[in-house]
GROMACS .gro file of C-alpha atoms in nm:
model
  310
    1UNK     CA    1  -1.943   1.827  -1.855
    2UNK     CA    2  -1.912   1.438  -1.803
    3UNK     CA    3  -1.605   1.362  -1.626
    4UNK     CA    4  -1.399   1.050  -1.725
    5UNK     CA    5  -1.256   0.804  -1.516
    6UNK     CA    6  -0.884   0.866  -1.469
    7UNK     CA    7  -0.780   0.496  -1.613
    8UNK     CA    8  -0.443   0.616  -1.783
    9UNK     CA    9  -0.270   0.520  -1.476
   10UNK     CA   10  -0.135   0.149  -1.412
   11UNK     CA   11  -0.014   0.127  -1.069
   12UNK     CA   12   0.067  -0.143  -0.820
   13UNK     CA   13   0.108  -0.181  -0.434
   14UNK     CA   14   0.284  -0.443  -0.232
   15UNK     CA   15   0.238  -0.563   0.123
   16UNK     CA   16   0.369  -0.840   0.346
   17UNK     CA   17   0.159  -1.086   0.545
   18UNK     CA   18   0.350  -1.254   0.891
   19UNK     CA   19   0.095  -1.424   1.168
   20UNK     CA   20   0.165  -1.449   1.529
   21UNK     CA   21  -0.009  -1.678   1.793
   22UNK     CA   22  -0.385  -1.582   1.845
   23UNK     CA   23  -0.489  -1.495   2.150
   24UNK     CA   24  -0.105  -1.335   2.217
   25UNK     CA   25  -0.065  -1.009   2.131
   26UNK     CA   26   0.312  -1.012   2.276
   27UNK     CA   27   0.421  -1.334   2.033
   28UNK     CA   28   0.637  -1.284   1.758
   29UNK     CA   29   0.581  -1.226   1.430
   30UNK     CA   30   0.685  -1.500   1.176
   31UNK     CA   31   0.671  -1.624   0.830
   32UNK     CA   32   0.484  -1.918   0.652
   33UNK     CA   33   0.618  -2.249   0.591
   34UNK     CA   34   0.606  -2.423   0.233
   35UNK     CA   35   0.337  -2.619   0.330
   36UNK     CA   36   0.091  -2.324   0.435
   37UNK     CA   37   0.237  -2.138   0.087
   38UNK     CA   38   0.130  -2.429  -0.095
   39UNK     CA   39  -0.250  -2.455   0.037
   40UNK     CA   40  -0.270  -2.056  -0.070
   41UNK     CA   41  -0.135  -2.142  -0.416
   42UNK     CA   42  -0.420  -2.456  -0.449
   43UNK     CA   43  -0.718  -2.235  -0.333
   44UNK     CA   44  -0.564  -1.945  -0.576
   45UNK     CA   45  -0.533  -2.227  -0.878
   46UNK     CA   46  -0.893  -2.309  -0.862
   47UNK     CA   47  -1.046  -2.056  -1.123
   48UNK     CA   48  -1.385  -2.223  -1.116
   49UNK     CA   49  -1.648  -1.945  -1.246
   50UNK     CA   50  -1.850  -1.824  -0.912
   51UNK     CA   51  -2.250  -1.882  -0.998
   52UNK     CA   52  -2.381  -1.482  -0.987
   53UNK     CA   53  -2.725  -1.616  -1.006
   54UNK     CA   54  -2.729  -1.827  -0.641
   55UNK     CA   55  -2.788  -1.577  -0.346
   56UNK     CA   56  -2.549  -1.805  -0.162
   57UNK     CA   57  -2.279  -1.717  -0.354
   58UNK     CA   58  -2.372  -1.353  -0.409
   59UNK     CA   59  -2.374  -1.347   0.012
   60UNK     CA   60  -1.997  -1.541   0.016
   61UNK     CA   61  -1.877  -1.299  -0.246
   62UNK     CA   62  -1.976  -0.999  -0.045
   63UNK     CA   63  -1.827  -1.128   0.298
   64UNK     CA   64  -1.528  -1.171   0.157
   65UNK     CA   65  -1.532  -1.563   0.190
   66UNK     CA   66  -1.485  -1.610  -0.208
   67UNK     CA   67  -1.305  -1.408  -0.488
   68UNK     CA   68  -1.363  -1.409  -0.859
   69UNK     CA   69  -1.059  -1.573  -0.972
   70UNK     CA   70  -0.995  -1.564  -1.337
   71UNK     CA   71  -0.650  -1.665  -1.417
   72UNK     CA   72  -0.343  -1.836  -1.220
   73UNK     CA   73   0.033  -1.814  -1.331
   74UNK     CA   74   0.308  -2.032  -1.141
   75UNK     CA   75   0.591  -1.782  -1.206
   76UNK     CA   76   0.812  -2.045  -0.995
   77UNK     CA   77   0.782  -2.253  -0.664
   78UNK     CA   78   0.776  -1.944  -0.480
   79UNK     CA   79   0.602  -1.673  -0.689
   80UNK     CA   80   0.252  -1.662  -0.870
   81UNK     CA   81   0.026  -1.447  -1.036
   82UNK     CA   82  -0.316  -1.391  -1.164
   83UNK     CA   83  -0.592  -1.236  -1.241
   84UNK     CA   84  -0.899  -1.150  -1.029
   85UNK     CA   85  -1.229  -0.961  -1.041
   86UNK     CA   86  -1.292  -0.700  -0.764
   87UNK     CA   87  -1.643  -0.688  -0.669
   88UNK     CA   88  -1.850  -0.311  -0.598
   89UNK     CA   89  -2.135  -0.243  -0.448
   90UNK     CA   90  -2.355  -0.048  -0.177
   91UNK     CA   91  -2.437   0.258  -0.444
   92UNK     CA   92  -2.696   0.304  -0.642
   93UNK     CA   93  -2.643   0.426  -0.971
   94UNK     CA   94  -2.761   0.516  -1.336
   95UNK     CA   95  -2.590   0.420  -1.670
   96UNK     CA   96  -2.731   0.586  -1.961
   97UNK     CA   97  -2.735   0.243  -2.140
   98UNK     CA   98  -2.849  -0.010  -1.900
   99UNK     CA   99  -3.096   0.232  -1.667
  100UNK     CA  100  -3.048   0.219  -1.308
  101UNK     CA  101  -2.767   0.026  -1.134
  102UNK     CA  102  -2.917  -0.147  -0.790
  103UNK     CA  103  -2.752  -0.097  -0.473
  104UNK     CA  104  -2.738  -0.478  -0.414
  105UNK     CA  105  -2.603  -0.564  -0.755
  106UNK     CA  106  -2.285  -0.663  -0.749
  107UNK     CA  107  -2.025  -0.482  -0.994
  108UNK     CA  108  -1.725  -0.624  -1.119
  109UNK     CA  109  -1.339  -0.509  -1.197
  110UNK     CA  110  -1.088  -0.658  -1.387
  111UNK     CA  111  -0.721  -0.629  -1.145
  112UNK     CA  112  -0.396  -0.853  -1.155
  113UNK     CA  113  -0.213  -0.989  -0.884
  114UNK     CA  114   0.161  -1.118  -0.730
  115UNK     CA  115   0.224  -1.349  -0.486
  116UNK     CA  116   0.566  -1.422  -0.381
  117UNK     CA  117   0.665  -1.625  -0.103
  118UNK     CA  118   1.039  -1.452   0.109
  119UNK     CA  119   1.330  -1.690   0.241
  120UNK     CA  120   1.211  -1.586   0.594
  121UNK     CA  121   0.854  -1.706   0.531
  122UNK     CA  122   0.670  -1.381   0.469
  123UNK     CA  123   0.419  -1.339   0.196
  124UNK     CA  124   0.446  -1.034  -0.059
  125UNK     CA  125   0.163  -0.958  -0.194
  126UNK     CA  126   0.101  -0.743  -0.572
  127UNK     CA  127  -0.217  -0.553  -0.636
  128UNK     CA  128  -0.253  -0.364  -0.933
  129UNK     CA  129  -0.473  -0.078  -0.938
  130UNK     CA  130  -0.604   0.128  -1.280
  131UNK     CA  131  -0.690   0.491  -1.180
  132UNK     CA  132  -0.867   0.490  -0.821
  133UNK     CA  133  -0.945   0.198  -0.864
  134UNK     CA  134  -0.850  -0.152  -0.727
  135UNK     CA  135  -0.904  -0.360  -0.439
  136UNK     CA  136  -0.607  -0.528  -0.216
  137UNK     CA  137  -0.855  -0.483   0.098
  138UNK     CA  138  -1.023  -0.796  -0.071
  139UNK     CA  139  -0.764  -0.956  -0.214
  140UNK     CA  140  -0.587  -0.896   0.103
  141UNK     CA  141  -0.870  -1.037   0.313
  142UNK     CA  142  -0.885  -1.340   0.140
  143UNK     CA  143  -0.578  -1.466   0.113
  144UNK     CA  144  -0.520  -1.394   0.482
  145UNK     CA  145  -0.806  -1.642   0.572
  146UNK     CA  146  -0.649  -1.859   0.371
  147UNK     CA  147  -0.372  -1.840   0.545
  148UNK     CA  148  -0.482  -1.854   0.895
  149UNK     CA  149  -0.545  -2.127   1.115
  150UNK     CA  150  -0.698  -2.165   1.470
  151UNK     CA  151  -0.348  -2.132   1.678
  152UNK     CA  152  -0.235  -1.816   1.451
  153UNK     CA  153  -0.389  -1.497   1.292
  154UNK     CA  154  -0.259  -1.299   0.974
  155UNK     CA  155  -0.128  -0.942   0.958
  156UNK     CA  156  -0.057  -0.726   0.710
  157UNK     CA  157   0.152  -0.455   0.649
  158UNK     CA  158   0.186  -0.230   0.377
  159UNK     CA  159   0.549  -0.145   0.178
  160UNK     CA  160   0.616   0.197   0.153
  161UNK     CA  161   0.967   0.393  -0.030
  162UNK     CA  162   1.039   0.717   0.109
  163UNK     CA  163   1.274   0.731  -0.188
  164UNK     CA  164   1.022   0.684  -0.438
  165UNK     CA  165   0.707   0.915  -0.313
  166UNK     CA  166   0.933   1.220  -0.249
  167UNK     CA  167   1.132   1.167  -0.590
  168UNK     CA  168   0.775   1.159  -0.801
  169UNK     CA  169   0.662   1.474  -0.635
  170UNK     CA  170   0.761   1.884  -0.555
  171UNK     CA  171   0.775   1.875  -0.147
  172UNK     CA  172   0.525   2.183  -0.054
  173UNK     CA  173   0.578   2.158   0.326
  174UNK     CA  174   0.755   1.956   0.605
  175UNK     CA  175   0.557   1.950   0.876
  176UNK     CA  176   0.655   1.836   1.254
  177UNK     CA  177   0.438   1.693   1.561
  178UNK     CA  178   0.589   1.762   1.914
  179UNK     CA  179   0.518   1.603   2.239
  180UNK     CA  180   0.711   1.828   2.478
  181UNK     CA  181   0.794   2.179   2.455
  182UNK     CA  182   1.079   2.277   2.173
  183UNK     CA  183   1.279   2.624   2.258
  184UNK     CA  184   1.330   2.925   1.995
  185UNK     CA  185   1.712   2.992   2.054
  186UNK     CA  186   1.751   3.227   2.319
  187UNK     CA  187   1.379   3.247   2.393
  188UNK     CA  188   1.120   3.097   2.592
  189UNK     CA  189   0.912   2.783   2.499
  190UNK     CA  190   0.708   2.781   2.215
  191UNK     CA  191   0.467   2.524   2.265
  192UNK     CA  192   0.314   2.401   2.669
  193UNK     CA  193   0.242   2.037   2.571
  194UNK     CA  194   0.259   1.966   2.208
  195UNK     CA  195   0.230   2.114   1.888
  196UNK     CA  196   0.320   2.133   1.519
  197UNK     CA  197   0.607   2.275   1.383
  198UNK     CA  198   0.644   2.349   0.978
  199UNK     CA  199   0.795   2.484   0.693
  200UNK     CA  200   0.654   2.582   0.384
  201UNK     CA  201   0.878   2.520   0.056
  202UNK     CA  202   0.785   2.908  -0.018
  203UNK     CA  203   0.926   3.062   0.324
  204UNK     CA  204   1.239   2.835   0.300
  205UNK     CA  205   1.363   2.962  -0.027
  206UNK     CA  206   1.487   2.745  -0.351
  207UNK     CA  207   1.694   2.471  -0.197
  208UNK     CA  208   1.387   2.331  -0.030
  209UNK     CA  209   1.338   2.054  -0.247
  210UNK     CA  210   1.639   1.910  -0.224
  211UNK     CA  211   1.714   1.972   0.131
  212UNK     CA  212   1.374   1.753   0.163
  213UNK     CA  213   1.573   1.463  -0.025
  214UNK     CA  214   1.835   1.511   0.137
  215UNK     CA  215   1.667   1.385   0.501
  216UNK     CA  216   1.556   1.036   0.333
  217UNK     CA  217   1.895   0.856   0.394
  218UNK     CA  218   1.884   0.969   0.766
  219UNK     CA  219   1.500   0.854   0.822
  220UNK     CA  220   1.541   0.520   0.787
  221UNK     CA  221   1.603   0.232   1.072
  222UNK     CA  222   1.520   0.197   1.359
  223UNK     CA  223   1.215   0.432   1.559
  224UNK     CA  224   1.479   0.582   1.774
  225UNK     CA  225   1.717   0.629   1.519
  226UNK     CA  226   1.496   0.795   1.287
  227UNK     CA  227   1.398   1.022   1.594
  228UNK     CA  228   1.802   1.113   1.652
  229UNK     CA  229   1.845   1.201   1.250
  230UNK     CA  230   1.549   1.401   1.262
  231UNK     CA  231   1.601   1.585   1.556
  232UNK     CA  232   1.948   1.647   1.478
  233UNK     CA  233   1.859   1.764   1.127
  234UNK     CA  234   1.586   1.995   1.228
  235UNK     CA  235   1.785   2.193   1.498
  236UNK     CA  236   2.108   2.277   1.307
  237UNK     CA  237   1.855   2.489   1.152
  238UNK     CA  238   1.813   2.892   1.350
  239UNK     CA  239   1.416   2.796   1.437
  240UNK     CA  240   1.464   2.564   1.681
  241UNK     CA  241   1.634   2.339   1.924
  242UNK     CA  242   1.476   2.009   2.008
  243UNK     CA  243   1.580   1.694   2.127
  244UNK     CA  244   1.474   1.325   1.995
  245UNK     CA  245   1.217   1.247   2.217
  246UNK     CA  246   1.020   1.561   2.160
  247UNK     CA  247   0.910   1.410   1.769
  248UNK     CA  248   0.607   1.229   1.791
  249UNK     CA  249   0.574   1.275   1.405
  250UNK     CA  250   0.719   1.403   1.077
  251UNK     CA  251   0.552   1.441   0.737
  252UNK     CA  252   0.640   1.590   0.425
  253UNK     CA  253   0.311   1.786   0.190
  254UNK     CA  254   0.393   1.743  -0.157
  255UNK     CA  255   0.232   1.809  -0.503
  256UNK     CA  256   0.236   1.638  -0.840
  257UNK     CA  257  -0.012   1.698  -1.113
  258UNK     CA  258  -0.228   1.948  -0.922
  259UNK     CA  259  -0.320   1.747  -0.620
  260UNK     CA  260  -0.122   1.713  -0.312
  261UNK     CA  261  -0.065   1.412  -0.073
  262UNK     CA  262   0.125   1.340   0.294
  263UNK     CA  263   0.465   1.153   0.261
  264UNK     CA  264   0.509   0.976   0.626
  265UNK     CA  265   0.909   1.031   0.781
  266UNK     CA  266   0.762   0.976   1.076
  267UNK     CA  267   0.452   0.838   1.234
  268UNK     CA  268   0.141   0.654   1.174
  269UNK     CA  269   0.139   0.575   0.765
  270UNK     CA  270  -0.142   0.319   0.699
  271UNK     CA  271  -0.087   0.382   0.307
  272UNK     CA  272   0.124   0.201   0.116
  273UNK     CA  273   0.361   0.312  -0.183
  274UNK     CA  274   0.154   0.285  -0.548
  275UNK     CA  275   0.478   0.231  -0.802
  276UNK     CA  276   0.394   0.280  -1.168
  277UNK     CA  277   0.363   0.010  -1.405
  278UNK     CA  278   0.481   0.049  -1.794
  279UNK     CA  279   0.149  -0.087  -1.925
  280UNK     CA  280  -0.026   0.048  -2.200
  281UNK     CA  281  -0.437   0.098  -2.148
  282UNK     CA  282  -0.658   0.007  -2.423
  283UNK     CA  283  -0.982   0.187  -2.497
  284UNK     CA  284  -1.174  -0.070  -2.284
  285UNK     CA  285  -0.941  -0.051  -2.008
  286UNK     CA  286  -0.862  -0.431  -2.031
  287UNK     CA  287  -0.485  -0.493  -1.963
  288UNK     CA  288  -0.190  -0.717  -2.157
  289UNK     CA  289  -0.182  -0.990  -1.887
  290UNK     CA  290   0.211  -1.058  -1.949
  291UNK     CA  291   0.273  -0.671  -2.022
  292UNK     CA  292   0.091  -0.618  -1.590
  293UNK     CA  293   0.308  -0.990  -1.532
  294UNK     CA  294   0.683  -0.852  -1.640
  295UNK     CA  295   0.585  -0.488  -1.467
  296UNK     CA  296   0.469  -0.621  -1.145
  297UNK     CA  297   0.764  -0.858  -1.147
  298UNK     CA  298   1.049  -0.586  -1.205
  299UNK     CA  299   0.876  -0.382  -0.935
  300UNK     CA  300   0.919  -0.652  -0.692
  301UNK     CA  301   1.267  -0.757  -0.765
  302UNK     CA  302   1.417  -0.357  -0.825
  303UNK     CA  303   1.228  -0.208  -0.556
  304UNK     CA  304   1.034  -0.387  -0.308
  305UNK     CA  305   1.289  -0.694  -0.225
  306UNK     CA  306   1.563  -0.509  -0.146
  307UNK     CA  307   1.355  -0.241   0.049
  308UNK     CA  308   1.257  -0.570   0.314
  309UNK     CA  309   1.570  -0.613   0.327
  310UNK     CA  310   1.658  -0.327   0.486
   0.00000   0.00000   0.00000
């Protein structure tokens, strides 16, 4: 049976760019000025077509030195949006109307963006993503050369809401990392060095869920405070008694629609949040460019804005 692309689902993610002097990995972390926001927005205006049929261009395009821009909004002095084409290739592959797809040839994606510059100089930025598919690594990369110069280098970091991935999905199992050993009350140690503590949702009975929700208020702030809730949390429980420092990580399995993913409380999360957009997908998967525009918007201002605020 010939399995169609999942491309019912309009989703965006959102990440913040800050640079810090190159060459100093201790400097801090700052925002953009106007100026620097400005010379993103001009590159990001220019919607000249890219010529597909010079090698030069085909090379640039692949590198990550050009992007296929198709459309530029100024929203307002501080916010803008577009459209862009993300580029695939590295596969080859057969279409049963075209013959065989070369592993050179460049495919191309139809994706919408936001760009909104912060009062404290960081750079949000909006990619929308259609099924699996999308491409802020690209977008992401390109705008941060933009960006840099040769006394500072770009990061990015990726927005995540606790709030939001646990309330989408049923929480399976909570699952905790330990450094040091954690005592059983009234027993000897459980673990010599480290080791991994969890609870499924079907040993812990019918309140799991919610006592899952119930930790997201308490994991927020600081590293250490999050730590403190956690470890406070976990030993009022009869399993065990631990103290802060013993968490190296937390993370919570949960399920929606038949597949599973991790939820980070704790620890190294290199994903970022995908929020849902109210768009409607035609048959050819092309989207209403205001309808993505007023979705990616709300997003931003309901969710992610006051979450960086935090």
């Amino acid at each position: 049976m010939a399995k169609r692309q999942r491309t019912n689902q309009v989703t965006a993610s959102f990440h913040y760019l800050v640079q810090r002097q190159r060459g100093d990995t201790d400097a801090d972390e700052v925002g953009f000025t106007k100026q620097e926001f400005e010379r993103l927005c001009n590159r990001l205006r220019d919607v000249t077509p890219i010529d597909f049929d010079a090698e030069a261009e085909i090379r640039r395009l692949k590198q990550g030195d050009i992007l296929s821009i198709l459309k530029f909004t100024q929203i307002n002095e501080n916010r803008i949006y577009g459209r862009f084409e993300a580029a695939y290739y590295g596969q080859e592959y057969r279409n049963t109307k075209v013959g065989t797809i070369d592993a050179d040839s460049i495919n191309l994606r139809t994706f919408h963006y936001i760009v909104d510059r912060r009062r404290d100089g960081k750079i949000v930025v909006g990619a929308q993503y259609l099924g699996n598919f999308g491409d802020y690594d690209g977008l992401g990369y390109f705008i941060s050369k933009i960006l840099q110069s040769s006394q500072s280098v770009v990061r990015s970091k990726s927005f995540t809401s606790l709030r939001h991935e646990i309330g989408r999905g049923t929480p399976v199992e909570l699952k905790v990392t330990l450094r040091r050993p954690g005592k059983k009350l009234g027993s000897r140690s459980l673990f010599s060095r480290s080791g991994v503590f969890a609870v499924r949702g079907s040993d812990y009975g019918d309140d799991f869920g919610d006592d899952i929700r119930s930790l997201i208020p308490h994991v927020q702030g600081s590293l250490d405070a999050r730590k403190a809730a956690l470890a406070k949390i976990i030993s009022q429980g009869d399993l065990m008694d631990i103290d802060d420092e013993d968490i190296a990580g937390c993370t919570v399995l949960m399920r929606q629609d038949g597949s599973q993913y991790t939820v980070y409380l704790l620890g190294d999360n290199k994903f970022s949040t995908k929020f849902p957009l109210s768009v409607n997908v035609p048959p050819n998967g092309l989207l209403d460019y205001d309808r993505v525009k007023n979705e990616m918007v709300r997003v931003l201002d309901d969710i992610v804005t006051p979450g960086l605020r935090q």
